[in-house]
CSV table of C-alpha atoms in Angstrom, one decimal:
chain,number,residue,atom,x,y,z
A,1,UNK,CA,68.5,159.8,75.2
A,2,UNK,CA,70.5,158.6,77.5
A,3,UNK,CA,71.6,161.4,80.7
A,4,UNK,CA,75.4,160.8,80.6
A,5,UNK,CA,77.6,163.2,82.1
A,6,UNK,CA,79.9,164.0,79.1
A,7,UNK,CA,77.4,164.5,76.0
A,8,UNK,CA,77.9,164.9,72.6
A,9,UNK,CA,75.4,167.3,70.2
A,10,UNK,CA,75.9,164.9,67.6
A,11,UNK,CA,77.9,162.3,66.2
A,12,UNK,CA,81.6,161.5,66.6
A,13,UNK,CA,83.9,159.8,64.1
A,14,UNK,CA,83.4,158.0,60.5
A,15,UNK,CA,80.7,158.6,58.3
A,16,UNK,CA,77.4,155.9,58.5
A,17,UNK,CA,77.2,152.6,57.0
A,18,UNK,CA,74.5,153.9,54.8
A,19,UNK,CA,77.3,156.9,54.4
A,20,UNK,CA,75.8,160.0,55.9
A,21,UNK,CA,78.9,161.8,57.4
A,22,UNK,CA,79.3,162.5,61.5
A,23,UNK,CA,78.6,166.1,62.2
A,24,UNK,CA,82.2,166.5,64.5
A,25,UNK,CA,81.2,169.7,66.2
A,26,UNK,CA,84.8,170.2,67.8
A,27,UNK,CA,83.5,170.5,71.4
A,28,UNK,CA,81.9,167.0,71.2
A,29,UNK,CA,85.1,165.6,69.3
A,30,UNK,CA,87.1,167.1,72.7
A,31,UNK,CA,84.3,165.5,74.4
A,32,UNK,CA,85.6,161.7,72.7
A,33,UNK,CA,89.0,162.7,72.8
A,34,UNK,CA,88.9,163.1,76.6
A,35,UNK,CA,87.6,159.7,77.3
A,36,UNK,CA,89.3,157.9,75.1
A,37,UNK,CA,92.5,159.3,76.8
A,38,UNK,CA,91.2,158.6,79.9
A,39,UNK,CA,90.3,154.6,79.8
A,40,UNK,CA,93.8,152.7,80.2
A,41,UNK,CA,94.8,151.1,77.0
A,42,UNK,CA,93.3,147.3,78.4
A,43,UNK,CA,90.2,148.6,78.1
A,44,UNK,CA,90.7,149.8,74.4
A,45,UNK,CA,91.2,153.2,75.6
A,46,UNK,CA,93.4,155.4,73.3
A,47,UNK,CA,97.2,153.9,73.2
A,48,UNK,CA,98.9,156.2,72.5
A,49,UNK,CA,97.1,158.8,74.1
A,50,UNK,CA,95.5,161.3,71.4
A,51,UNK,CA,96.5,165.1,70.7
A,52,UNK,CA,93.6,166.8,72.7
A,53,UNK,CA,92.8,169.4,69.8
A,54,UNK,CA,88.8,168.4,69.1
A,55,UNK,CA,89.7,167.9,65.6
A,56,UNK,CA,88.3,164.3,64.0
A,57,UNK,CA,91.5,162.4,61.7
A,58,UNK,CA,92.3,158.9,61.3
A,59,UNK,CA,93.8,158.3,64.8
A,60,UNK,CA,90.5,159.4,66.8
A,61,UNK,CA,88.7,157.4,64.3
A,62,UNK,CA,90.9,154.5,64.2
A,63,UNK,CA,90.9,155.1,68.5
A,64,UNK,CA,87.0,155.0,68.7
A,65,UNK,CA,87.0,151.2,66.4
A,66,UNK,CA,89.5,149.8,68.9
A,67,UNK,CA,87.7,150.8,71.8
A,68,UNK,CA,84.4,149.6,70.1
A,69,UNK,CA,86.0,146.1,69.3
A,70,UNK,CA,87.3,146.0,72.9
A,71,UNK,CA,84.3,146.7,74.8
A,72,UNK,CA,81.6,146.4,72.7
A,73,UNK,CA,82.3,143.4,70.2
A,74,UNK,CA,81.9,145.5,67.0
A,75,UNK,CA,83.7,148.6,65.4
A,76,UNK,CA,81.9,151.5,62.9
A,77,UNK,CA,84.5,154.1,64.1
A,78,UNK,CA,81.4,156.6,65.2
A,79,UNK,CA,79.9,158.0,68.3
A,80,UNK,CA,76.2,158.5,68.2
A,81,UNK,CA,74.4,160.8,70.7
A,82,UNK,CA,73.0,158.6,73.6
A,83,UNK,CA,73.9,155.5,72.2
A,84,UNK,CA,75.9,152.4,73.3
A,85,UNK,CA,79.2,153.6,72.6
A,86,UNK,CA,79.1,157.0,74.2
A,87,UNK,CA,77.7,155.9,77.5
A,88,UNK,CA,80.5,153.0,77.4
A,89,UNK,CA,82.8,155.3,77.4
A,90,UNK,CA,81.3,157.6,79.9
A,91,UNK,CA,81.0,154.6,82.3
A,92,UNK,CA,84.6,153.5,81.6
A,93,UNK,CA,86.2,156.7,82.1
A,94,UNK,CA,84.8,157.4,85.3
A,95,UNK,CA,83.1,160.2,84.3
A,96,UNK,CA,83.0,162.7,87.6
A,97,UNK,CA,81.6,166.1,87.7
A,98,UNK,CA,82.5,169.6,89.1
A,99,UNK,CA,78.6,171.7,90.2
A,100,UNK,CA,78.8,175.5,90.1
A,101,UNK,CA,76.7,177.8,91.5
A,102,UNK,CA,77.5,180.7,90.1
A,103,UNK,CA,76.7,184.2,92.8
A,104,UNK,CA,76.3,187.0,90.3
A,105,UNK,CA,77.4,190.3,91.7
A,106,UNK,CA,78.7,191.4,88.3
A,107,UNK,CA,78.3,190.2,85.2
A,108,UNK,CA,81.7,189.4,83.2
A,109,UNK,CA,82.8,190.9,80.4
A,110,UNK,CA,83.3,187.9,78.6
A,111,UNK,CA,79.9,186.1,79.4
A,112,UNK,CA,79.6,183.6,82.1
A,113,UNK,CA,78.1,181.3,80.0
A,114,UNK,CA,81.2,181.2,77.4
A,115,UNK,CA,83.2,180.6,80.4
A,116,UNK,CA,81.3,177.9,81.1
A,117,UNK,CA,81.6,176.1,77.3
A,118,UNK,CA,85.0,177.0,77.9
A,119,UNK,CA,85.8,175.1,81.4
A,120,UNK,CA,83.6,172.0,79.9
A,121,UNK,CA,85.9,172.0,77.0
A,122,UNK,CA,89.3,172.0,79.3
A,123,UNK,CA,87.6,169.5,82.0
A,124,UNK,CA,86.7,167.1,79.0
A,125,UNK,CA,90.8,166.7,78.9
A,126,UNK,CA,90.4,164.8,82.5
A,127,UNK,CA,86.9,163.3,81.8
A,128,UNK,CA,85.1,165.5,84.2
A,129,UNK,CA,82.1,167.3,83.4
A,130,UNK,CA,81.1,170.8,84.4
A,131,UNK,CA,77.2,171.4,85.5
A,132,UNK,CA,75.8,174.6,85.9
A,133,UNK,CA,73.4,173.7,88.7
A,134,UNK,CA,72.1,177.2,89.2
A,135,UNK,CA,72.7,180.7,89.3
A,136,UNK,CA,71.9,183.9,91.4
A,137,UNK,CA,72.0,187.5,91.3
A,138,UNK,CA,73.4,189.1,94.3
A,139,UNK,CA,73.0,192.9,95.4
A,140,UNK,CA,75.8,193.7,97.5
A,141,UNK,CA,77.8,196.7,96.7
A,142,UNK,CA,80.1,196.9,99.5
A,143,UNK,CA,82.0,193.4,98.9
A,144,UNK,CA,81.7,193.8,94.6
A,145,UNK,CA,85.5,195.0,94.9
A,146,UNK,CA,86.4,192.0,97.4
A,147,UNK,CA,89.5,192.5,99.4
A,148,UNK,CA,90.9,189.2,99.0
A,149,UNK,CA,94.4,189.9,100.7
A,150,UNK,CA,97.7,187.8,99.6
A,151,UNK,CA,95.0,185.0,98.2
A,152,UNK,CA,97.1,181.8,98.7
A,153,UNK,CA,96.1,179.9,95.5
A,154,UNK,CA,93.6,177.0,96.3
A,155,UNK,CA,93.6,177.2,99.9
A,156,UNK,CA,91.4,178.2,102.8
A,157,UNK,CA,93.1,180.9,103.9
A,158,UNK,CA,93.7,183.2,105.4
A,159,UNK,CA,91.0,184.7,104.0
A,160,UNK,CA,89.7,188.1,104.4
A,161,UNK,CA,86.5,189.4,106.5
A,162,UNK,CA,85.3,190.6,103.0
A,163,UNK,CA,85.6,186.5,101.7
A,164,UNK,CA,84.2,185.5,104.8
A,165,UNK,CA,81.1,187.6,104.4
A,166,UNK,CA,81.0,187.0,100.8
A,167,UNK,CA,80.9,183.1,100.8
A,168,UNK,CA,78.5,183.0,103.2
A,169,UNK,CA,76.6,183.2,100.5
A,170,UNK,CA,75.6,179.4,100.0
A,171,UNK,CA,72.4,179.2,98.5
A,172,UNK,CA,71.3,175.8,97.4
A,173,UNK,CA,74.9,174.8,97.3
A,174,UNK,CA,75.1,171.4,98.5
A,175,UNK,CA,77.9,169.1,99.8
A,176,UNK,CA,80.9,168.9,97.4
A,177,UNK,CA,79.5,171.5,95.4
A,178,UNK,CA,81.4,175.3,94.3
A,179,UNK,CA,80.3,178.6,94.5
A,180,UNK,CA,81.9,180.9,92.1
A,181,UNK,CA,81.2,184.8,93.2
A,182,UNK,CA,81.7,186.9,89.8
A,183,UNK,CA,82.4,190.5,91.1
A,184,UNK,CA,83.7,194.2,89.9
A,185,UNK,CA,87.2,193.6,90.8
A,186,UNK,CA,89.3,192.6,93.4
A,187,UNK,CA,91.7,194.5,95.9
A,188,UNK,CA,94.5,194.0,95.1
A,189,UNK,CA,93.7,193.7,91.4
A,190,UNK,CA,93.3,190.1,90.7
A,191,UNK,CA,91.7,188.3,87.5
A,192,UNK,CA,91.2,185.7,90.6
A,193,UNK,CA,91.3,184.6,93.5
A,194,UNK,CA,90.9,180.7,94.4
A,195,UNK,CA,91.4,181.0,98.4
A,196,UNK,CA,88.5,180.3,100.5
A,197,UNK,CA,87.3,179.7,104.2
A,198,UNK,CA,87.7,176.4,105.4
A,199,UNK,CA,84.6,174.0,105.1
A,200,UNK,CA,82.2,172.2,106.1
A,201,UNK,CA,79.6,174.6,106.5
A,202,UNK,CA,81.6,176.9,104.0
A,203,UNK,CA,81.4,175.4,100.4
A,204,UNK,CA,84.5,175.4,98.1
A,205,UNK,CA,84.7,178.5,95.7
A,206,UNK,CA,86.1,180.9,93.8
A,207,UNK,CA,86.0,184.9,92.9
A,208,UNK,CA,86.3,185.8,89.3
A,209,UNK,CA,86.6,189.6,88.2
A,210,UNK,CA,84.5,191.2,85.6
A,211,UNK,CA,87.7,191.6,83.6
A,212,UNK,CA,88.7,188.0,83.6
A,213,UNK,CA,89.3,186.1,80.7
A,214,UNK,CA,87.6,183.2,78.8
A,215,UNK,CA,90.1,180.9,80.7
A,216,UNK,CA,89.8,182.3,84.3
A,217,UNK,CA,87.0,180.5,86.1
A,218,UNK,CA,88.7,176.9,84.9
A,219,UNK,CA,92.2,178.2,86.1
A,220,UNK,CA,91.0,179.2,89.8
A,221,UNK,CA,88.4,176.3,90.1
A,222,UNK,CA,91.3,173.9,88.7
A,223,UNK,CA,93.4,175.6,92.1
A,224,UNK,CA,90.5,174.8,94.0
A,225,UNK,CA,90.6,171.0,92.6
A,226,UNK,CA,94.6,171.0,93.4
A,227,UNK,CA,96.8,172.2,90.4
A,228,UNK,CA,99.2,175.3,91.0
A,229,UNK,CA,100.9,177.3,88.2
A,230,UNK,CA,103.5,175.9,85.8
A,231,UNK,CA,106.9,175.8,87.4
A,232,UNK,CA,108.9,175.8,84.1
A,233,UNK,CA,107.5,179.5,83.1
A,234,UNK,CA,111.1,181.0,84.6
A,235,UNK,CA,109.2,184.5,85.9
A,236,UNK,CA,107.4,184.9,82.7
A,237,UNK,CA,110.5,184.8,80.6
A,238,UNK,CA,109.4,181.6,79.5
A,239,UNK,CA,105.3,181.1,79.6
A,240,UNK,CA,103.5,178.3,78.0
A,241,UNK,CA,100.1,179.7,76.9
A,242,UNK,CA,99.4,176.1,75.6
A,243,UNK,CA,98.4,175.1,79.2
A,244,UNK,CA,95.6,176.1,81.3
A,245,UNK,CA,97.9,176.6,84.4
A,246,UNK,CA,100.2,179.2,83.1
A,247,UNK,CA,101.0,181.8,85.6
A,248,UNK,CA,102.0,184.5,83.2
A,249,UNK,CA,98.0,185.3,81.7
A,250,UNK,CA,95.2,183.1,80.7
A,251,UNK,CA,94.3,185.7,78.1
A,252,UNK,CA,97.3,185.2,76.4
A,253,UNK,CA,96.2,181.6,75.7
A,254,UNK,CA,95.4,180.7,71.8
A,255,UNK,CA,94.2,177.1,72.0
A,256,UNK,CA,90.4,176.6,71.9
A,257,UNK,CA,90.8,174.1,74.9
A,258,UNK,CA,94.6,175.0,77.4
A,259,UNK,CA,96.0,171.6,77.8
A,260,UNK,CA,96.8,169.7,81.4
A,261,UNK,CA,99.2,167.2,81.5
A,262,UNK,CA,98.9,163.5,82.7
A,263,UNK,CA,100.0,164.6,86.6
A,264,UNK,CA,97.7,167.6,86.6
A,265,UNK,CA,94.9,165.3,85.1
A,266,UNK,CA,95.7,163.0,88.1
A,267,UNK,CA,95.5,165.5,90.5
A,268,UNK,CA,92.1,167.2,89.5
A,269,UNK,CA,91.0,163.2,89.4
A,270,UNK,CA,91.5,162.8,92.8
A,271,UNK,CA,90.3,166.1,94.4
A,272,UNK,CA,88.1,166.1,97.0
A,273,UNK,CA,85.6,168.6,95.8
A,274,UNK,CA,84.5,166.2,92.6
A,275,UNK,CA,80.4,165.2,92.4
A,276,UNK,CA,79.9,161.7,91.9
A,277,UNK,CA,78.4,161.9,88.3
C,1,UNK,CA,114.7,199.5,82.3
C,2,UNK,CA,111.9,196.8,81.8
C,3,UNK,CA,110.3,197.4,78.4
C,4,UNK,CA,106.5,198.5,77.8
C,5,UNK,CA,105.8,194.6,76.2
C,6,UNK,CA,107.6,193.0,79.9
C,7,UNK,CA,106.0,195.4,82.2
C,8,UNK,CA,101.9,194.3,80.1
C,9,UNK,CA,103.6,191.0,80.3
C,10,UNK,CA,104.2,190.7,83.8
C,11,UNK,CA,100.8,192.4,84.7
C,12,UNK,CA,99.5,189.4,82.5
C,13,UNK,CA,99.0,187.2,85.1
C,14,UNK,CA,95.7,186.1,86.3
C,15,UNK,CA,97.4,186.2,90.1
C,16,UNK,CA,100.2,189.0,91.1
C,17,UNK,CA,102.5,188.5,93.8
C,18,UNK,CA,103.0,192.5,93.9
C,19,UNK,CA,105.2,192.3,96.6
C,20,UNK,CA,107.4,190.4,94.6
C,21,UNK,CA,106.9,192.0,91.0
C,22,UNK,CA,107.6,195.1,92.6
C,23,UNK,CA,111.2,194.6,93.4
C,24,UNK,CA,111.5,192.6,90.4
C,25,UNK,CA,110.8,195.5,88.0
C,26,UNK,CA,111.3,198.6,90.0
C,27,UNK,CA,111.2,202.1,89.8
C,28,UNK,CA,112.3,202.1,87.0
C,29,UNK,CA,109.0,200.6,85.5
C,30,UNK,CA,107.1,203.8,86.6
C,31,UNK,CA,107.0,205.4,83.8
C,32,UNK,CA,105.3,202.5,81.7
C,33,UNK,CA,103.6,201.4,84.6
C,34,UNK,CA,102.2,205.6,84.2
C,35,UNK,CA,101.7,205.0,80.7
C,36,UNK,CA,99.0,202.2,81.5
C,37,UNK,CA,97.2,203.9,84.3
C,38,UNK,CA,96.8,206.8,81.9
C,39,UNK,CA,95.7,204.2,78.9
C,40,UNK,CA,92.7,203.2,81.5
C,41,UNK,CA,92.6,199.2,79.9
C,42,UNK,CA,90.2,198.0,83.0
C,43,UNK,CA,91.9,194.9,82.6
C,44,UNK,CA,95.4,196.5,83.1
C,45,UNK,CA,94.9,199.4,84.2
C,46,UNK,CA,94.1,198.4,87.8
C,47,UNK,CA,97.1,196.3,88.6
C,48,UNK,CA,99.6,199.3,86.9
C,49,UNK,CA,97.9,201.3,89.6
C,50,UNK,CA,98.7,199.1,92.3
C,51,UNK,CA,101.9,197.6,91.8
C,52,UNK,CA,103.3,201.3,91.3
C,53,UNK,CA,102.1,202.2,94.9
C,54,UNK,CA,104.6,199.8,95.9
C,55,UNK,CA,107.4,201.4,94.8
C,56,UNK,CA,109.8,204.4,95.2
C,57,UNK,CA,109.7,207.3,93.3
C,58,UNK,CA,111.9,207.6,90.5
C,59,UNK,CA,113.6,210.4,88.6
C,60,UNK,CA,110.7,211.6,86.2
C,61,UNK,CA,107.8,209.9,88.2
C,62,UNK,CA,106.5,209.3,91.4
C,63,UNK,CA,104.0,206.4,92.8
C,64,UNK,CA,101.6,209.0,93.6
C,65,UNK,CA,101.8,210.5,90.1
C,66,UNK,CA,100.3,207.1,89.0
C,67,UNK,CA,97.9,206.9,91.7
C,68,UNK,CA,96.3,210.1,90.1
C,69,UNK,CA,96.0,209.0,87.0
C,70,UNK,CA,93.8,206.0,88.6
C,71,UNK,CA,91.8,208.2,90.3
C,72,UNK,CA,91.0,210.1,86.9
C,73,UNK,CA,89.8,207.3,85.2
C,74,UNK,CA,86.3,206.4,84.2
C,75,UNK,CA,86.7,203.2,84.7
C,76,UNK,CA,85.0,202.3,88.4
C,77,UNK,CA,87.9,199.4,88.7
C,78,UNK,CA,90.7,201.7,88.0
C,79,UNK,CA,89.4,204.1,90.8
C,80,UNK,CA,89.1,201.5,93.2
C,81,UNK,CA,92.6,200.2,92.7
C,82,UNK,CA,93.4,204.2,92.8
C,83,UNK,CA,91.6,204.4,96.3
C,84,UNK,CA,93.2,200.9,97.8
C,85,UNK,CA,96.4,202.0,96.7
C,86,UNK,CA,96.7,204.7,99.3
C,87,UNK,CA,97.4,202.0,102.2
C,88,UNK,CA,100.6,201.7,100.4
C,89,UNK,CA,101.9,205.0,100.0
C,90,UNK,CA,103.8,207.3,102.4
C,91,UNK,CA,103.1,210.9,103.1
C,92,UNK,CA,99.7,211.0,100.5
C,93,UNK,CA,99.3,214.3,98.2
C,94,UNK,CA,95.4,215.6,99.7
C,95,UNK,CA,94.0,215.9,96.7
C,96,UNK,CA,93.7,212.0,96.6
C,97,UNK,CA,91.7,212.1,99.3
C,98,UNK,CA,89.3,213.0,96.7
C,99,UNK,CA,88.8,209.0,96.2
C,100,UNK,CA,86.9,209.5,99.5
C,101,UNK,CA,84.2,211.6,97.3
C,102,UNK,CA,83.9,209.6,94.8
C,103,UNK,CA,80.7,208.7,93.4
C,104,UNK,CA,80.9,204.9,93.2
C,105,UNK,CA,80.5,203.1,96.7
C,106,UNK,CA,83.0,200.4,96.0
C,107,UNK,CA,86.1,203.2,96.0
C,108,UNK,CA,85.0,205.4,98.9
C,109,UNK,CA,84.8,202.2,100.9
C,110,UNK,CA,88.3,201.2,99.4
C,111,UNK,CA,89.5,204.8,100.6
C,112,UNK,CA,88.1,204.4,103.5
C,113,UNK,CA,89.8,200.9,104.0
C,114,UNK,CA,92.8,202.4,102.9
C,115,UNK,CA,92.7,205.6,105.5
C,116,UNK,CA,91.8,203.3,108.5
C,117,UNK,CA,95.4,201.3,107.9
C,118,UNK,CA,97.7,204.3,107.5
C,119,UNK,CA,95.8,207.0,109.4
C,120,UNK,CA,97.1,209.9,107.5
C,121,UNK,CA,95.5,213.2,109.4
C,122,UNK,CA,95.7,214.9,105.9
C,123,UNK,CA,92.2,212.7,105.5
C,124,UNK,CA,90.9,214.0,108.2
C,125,UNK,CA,87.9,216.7,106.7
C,126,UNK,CA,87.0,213.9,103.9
C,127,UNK,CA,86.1,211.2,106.3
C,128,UNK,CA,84.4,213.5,108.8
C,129,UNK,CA,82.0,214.3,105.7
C,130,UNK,CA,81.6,210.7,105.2
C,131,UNK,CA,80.8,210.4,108.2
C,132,UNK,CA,78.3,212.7,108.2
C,133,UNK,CA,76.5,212.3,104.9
C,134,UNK,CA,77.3,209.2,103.0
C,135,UNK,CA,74.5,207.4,101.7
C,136,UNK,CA,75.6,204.3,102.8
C,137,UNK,CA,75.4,203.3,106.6
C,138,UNK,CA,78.2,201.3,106.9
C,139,UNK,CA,80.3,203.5,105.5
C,140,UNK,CA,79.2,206.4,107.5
C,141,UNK,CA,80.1,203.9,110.4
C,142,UNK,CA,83.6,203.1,109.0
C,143,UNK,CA,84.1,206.8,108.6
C,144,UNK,CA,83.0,207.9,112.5
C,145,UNK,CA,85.4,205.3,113.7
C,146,UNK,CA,88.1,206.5,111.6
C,147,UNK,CA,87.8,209.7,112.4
C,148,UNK,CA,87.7,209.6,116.1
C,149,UNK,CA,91.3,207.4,115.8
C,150,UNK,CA,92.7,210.7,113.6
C,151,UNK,CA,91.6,213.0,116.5
């Protein structure tokens, strides 16, 4: 198989020509859908852009044959694993990837590897891929209820002399890679906290409470990568759990994958802290 | 007078400008805000605690009030936001200084943290026996330099 940066489990799309049906696990149809809505239309990408719900219907289908005719001179309206058509798209998406180190001081309630499978699902959206490049225990009691201060959302600071011992931390984090720091709690009582110290020795990161939710270690990493909260949310009188960058509670989201819209998919695009992939 | 489902609503967020949210629902939340302190939630619980030290007292209950129904909890998180909550509080009932016994590391070093910025002398006898038995050394440290600033 090919190693592509946004992989499917299995395939995508319309049944075979000798008629055995695609499997369309929903995280690998969100993993289509997010290409296809990320190549410009003269490249056969989607036109118009497709609902981002990881559910296969005639429009993804009939999306995947035009983008097959465009680039690839023939159309069965299915995406194999590690064949022709995914790594097209991966290549004409411009595929780019966030790396985590994750810096275990407490585990999460929800576990760190559904928040994981969760943030791949929402990055998919921008065609950026998630990699889990390793992870670490650390035993340090005094800084697992960080003081993270007013935590200015995706900044470098100020930070706090509890942050600045905590990130320095870097183990096997390389250049343009994130540390995320899962720890008790933070003071005051955050689900997160995106602010950092200032690089380049420093890597990027995040902290991420053990009460977080399913949606919390995409929403601080995706401060990291640019995106603030919602301005249309009117003080929580009127949130949008449909996106990932509500300010009024990622646990209140529903969606199996928060949606970003077309600026916010620009923005994470361009952010400095993005692995070439 | 915010309801119980605005005040869980506003405590939603993943990040609280408590500052702000304070002013925004105000004393007048205290009671609910008691009501989830009490309910010990570890995902709620903790930011009830908080925000309520940032307020004045109101007719039926007082920030402090909620403060002690953090420090009660079972839940480590709850008693940490307990402990840092005593930075914000004026004139501190002693028997909160109790967060300076507590059995979990993380809130005596959050009581301690809290002690050093509002130097309340009624602290005084819990951090000179931090000072001279906690297990852990850079607390005992913390607690010897607080207590030689409360005299």
């Amino acid at each position: 198989l090919l190693q592509l940066p946004l992989t499917i489990g299995g395939a995508v799309g319309a049944a075979s020509a000798t008629g055995v049906p695609a499997t369309n696990a929903r995280d690998d149809v969100f993993v289509v859908q997010g290409l296809l809505n990320n190549i410009d239309a003269a490249g056969g990408g989607a036109s118009p852009k497709l609902v981002f719900d990881g559910l296969i219907g005639p429009l993804t289908v009939a999306a995947i044959r035009r983008f097959q005719q465009t680039q690839l001179g023939f159309q069965d309206g299915r995406v194999d694993p590690g064949q022709i058509t995914i790594a097209r798209l991966n290549v004409l998406a411009a595929v780019r990837c966030v790396r985590i180190h994750l810096k275990v001081l407490t585990n999460p309630t929800i576990p760190s590897a559904t928040m994981i499978t969760t943030m791949r699902r929402v990055f998919a959206q921008a065609a950026i891929g998630v990699e889990l490049v390793s992870t670490q225990n650390l035993t340090l009691p005094l800084l697992n209820d960080l003081n993270v201060g007013s935590c200015p959302r995706g900044t470098t600071g100020p930070t706090t002399p509890d942050q600045d011992a905590l990130f320095t931390n870097q183990d096997g984090i390389g250049p343009n890679e994130m540390a995320v720091y899962l720890v008790r709690s933070t003071i005051p009582p955050l689900n997160g906290c995106s602010t950092h110290p200032p690089g380049p020795f420093i890597r990027p990161g995040v902290t991420v409470v053990q009460a977080a939710s399913a949606f919390t270690l995409a929403h601080e990493v995706a401060h990291v990568l640019g995106l603030d909260h919602l301005t249309t949310e009117a003080g929580c009188t009127t949130p949008d759990f449909n996106r990932l960058m509500t300010g009024c509670g990622t646990a209140n989201i529903t969606r199996l994958a928060p949606l970003l819209d077309a600026t916010e998919i620009a923005t994470l695009r361009s952010a400095a802290f993005l692995f070439a992939c | 007078m915010p309801t119980m489902d605005e005040v869980v609503a506003q405590l939603s967020g993943d990040e609280i400008d408590y500052q702000s949210l304070a002013l925004t629902l105000g004393p007048d939340a205290l009671p609910e805000l008691l009501a989830l302190a009490e309910a010990g939630d570890p995902a709620i619980a903790p930011k009830a605690v908080f925000l309520a030290s940032l307020m004045q007292a109101s007719d039926d209950v007082a920030p402090a009030d909620v403060v002690r129904a953090g420090m009660q909890s079972g839940e480590g998180v709850v008693r940490v936001a307990a402990a840092a909550s005593l930075a914000n509080l004026s004139g501190i009932p002693t028997d909160l200084f109790g967060l300076l016994a507590d059995a979990d590391v993380g809130v005596r070093k959050a009581a301690l943290d809290s002690v050093a910025a509002n130097l309340d002398v009624g602290a005084r006898d819990a951090v000179l026996a931090l000072a001279a038995a906690d297990p852990e050394p850079v607390l005992r440290a913390l607690a010897t330099d607080i207590a030689s600033r409360l005299g």
